[in-house]
Short mmCIF file of C-alpha atoms in Angstrom, two decimals:
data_model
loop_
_atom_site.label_atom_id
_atom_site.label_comp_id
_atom_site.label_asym_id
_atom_site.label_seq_id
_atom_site.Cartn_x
_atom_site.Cartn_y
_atom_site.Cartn_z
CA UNK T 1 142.36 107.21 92.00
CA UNK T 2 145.03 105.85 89.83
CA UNK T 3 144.77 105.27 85.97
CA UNK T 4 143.94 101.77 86.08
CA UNK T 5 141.00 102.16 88.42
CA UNK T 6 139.69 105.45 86.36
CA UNK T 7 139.73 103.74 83.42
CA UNK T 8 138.31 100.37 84.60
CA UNK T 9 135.05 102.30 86.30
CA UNK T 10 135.01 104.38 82.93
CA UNK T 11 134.59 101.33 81.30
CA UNK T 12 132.15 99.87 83.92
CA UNK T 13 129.89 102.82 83.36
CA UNK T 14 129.70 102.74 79.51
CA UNK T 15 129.39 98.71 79.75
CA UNK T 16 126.12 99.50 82.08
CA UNK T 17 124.88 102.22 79.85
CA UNK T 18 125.21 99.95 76.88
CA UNK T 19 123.82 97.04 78.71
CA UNK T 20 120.73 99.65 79.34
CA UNK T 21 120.46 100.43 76.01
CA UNK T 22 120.50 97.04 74.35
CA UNK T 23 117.55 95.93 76.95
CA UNK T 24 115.65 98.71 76.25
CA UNK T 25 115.95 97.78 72.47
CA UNK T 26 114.89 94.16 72.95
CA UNK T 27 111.92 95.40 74.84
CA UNK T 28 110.77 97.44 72.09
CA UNK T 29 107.59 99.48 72.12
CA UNK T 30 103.81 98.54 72.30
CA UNK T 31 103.25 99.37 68.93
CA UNK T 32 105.78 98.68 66.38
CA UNK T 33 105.57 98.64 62.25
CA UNK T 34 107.04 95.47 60.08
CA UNK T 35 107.25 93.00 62.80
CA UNK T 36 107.11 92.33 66.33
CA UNK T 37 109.28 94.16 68.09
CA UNK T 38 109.89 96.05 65.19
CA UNK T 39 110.34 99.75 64.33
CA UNK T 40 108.33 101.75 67.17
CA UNK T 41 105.32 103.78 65.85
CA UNK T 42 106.27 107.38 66.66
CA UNK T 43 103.94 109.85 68.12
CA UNK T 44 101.75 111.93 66.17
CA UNK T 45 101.40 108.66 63.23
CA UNK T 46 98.30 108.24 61.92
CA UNK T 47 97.21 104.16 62.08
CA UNK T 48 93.65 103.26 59.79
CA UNK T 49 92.13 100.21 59.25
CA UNK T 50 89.08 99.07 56.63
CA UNK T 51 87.01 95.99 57.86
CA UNK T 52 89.14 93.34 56.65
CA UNK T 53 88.96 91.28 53.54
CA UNK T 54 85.52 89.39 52.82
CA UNK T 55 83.76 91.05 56.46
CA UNK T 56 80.99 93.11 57.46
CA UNK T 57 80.57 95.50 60.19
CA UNK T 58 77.16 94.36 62.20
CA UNK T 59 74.71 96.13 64.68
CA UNK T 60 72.80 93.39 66.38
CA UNK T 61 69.23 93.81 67.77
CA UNK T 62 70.24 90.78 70.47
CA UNK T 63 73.92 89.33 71.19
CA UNK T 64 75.05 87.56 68.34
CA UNK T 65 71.24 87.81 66.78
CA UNK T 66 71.14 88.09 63.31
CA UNK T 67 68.45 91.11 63.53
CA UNK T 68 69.90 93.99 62.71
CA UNK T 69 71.90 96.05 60.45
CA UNK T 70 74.53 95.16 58.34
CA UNK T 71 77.03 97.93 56.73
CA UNK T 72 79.61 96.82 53.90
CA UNK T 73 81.88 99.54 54.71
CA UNK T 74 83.83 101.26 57.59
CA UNK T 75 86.86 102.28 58.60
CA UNK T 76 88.55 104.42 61.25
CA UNK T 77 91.64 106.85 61.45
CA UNK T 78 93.45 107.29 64.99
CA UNK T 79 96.69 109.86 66.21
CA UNK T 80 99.13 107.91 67.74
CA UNK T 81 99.47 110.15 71.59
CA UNK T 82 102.04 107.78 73.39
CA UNK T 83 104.12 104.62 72.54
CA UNK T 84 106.21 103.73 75.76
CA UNK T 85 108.13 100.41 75.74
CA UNK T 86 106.64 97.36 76.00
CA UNK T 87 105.22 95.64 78.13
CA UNK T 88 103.12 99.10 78.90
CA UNK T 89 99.81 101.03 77.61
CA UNK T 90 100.01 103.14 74.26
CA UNK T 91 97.04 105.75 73.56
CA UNK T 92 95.79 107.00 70.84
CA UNK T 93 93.36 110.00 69.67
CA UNK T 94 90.52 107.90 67.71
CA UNK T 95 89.33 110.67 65.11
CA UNK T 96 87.37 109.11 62.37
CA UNK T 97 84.92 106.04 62.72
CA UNK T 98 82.88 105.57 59.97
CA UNK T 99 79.61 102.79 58.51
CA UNK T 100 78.06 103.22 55.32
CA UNK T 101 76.53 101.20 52.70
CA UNK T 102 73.98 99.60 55.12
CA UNK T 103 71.44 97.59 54.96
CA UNK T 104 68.79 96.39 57.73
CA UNK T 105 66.40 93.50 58.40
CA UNK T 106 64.59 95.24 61.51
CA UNK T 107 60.48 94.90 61.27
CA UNK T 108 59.49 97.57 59.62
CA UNK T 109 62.67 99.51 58.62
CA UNK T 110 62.82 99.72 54.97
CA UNK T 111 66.43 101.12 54.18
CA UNK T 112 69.52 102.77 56.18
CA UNK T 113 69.57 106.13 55.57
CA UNK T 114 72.83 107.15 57.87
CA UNK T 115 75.29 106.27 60.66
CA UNK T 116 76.87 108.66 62.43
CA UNK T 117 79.22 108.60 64.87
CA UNK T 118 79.05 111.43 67.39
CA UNK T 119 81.40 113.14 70.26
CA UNK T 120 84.54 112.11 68.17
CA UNK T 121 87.54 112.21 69.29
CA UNK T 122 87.52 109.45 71.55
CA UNK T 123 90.42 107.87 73.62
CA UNK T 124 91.97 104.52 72.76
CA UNK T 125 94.34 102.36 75.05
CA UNK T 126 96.14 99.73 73.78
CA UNK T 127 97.90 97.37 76.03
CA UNK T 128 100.59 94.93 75.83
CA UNK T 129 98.95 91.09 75.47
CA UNK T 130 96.44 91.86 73.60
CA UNK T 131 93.43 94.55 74.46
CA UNK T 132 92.43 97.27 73.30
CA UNK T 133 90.16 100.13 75.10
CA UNK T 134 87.63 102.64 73.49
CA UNK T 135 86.60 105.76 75.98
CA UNK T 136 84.71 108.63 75.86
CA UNK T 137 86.45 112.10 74.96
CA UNK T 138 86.01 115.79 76.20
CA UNK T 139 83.10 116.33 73.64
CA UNK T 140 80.96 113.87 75.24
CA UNK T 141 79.93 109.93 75.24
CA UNK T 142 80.30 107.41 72.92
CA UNK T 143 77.25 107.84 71.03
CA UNK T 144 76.00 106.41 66.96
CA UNK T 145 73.05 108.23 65.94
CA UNK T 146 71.08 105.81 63.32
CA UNK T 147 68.45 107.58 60.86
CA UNK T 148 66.62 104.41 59.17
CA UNK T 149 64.11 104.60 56.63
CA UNK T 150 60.51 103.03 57.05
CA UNK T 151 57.38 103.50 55.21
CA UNK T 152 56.38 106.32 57.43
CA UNK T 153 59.17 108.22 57.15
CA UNK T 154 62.45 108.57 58.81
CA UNK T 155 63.48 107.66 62.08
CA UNK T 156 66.09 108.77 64.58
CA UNK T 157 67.68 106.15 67.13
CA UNK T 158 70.60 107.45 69.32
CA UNK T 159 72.58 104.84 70.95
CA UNK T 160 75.39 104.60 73.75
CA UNK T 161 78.02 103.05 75.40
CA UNK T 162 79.97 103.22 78.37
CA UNK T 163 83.50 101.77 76.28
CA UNK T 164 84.33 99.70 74.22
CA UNK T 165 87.23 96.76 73.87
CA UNK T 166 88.62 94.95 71.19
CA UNK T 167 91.13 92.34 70.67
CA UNK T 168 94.21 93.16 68.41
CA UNK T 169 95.95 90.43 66.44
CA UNK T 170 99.37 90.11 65.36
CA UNK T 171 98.70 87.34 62.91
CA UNK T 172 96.67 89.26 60.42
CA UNK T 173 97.44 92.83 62.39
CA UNK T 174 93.46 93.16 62.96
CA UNK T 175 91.20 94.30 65.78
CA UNK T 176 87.62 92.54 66.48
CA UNK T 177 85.29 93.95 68.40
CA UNK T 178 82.90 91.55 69.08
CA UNK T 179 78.75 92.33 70.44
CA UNK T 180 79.85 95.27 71.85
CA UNK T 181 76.68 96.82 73.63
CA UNK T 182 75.07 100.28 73.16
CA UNK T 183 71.64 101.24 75.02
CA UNK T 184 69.06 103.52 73.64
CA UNK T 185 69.68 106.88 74.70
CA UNK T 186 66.75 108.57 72.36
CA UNK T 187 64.36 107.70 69.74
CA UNK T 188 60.72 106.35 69.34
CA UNK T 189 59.27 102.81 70.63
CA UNK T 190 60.01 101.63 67.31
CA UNK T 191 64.13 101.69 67.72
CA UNK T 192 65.33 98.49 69.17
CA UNK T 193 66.33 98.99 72.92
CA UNK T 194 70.04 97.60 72.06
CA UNK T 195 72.32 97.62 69.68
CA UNK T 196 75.88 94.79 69.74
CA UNK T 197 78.19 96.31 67.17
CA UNK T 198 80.43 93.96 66.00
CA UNK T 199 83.73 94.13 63.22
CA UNK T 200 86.83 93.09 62.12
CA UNK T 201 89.29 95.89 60.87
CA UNK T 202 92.65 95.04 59.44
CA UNK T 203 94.80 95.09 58.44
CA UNK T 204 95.80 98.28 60.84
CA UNK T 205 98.21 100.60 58.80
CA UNK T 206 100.63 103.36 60.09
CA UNK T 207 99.33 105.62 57.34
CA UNK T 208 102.30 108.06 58.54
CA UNK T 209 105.06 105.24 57.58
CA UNK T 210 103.95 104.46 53.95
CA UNK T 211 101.33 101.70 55.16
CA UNK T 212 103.30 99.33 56.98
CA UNK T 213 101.65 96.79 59.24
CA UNK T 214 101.52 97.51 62.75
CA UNK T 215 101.87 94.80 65.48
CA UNK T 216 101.20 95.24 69.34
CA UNK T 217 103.88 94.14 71.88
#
């Protein structure tokens, strides 16, 4: 092979590698920080949210009932596992989900003593367009163990679900969840047979990167 044809498939190569590289760029990852198609969110970053501005996290006796309880605070923490360009599936290692200062209109419940959130860590999946996916981990189901206060003492309702989903939003960074069901796995005739948990969390942080939004792609 003469000069000329070395050097012109030399430079055919490195065109197609760059050509690779820029796509893979544009593509970007599932979950970036700043902006869409930002920065990607590197494994092992820890992303939080707080229920955003102004909401409450709710536990629903019925589908969008108003029966319930209501909790003023929560928040959850989750490890970033896998971030593969987008469009694709990132995962994460959900390790904190918490609910507290709660209060509950239920017949006959006079106060919310705890809620606890058992069996953590969970797996999450987020995909690209928009969904997010809540699964059991190794320890055990997705379970919330309620201890509510009535006038003859405290009671114990243990609750579970099969997953849970969510809807992320790059306009305010949040994630919904919206009358999300759990069954009654223990507790007297008393606990409600059902609980629909929904919230609003945002906006969702890359604690990791100095706070910085993150955005799904």
């Amino acid at each position: 092979m003469n000069k000329r044809a070395l050097s012109a498939t030399a430079g055919a190569a490195v065109a197609a590698v760059l050509a690779a590289t820029s796509a893979a760029t544009a593509a970007g990852s599932v979950l970036t920080t700043g902006s869409a198609g930002g920065p990607a969110v590197a494994v092992g970053d820890v992303v939080a949210a707080s229920l955003s501005s102004g909401t409450t996290a709710k536990i629903a006796t019925t589908s969008g009932g108003s029966t319930g309880i209501t909790c003023n605070a929560s928040g959850f923490s989750a490890t970033v596992t896998g971030n593969p360009a987008a469009p694709g599936t990132a995962t994460e290692t959900l390790n904190s989900h918490t609910l507290s200062s709660c209060t509950t209109n239920i017949f006959g419940a006079t106060g919310v003593q705890s809620i606890t959130v058992n069996n953590l860590p969970y797996t999450t999946s987020v995909t690209s367009g928009g969904s997010l996916t809540v699964s059991a981990g190794s320890t055990g189901p997705i379970q919330t163990t309620l201890k509510i206060n009535t006038v003859l003492g405290v009671t114990t309702c243990v609750y579970r679900a099969t997953g849970l989903t969510a809807s992320p939003s790059n306009t305010d960074n949040s994630l919904t969840f919206t009358n999300q069901l759990f069954t009654k796995a223990s507790g007297p005739g008393t606990c409600p047979a059902n609980g629909y948990f929904s919230a609003k969390y945002g906006p969702v942080q890359d604690i990791t990167q100095g706070g910085a939004a993150v955005f799904v792609n």
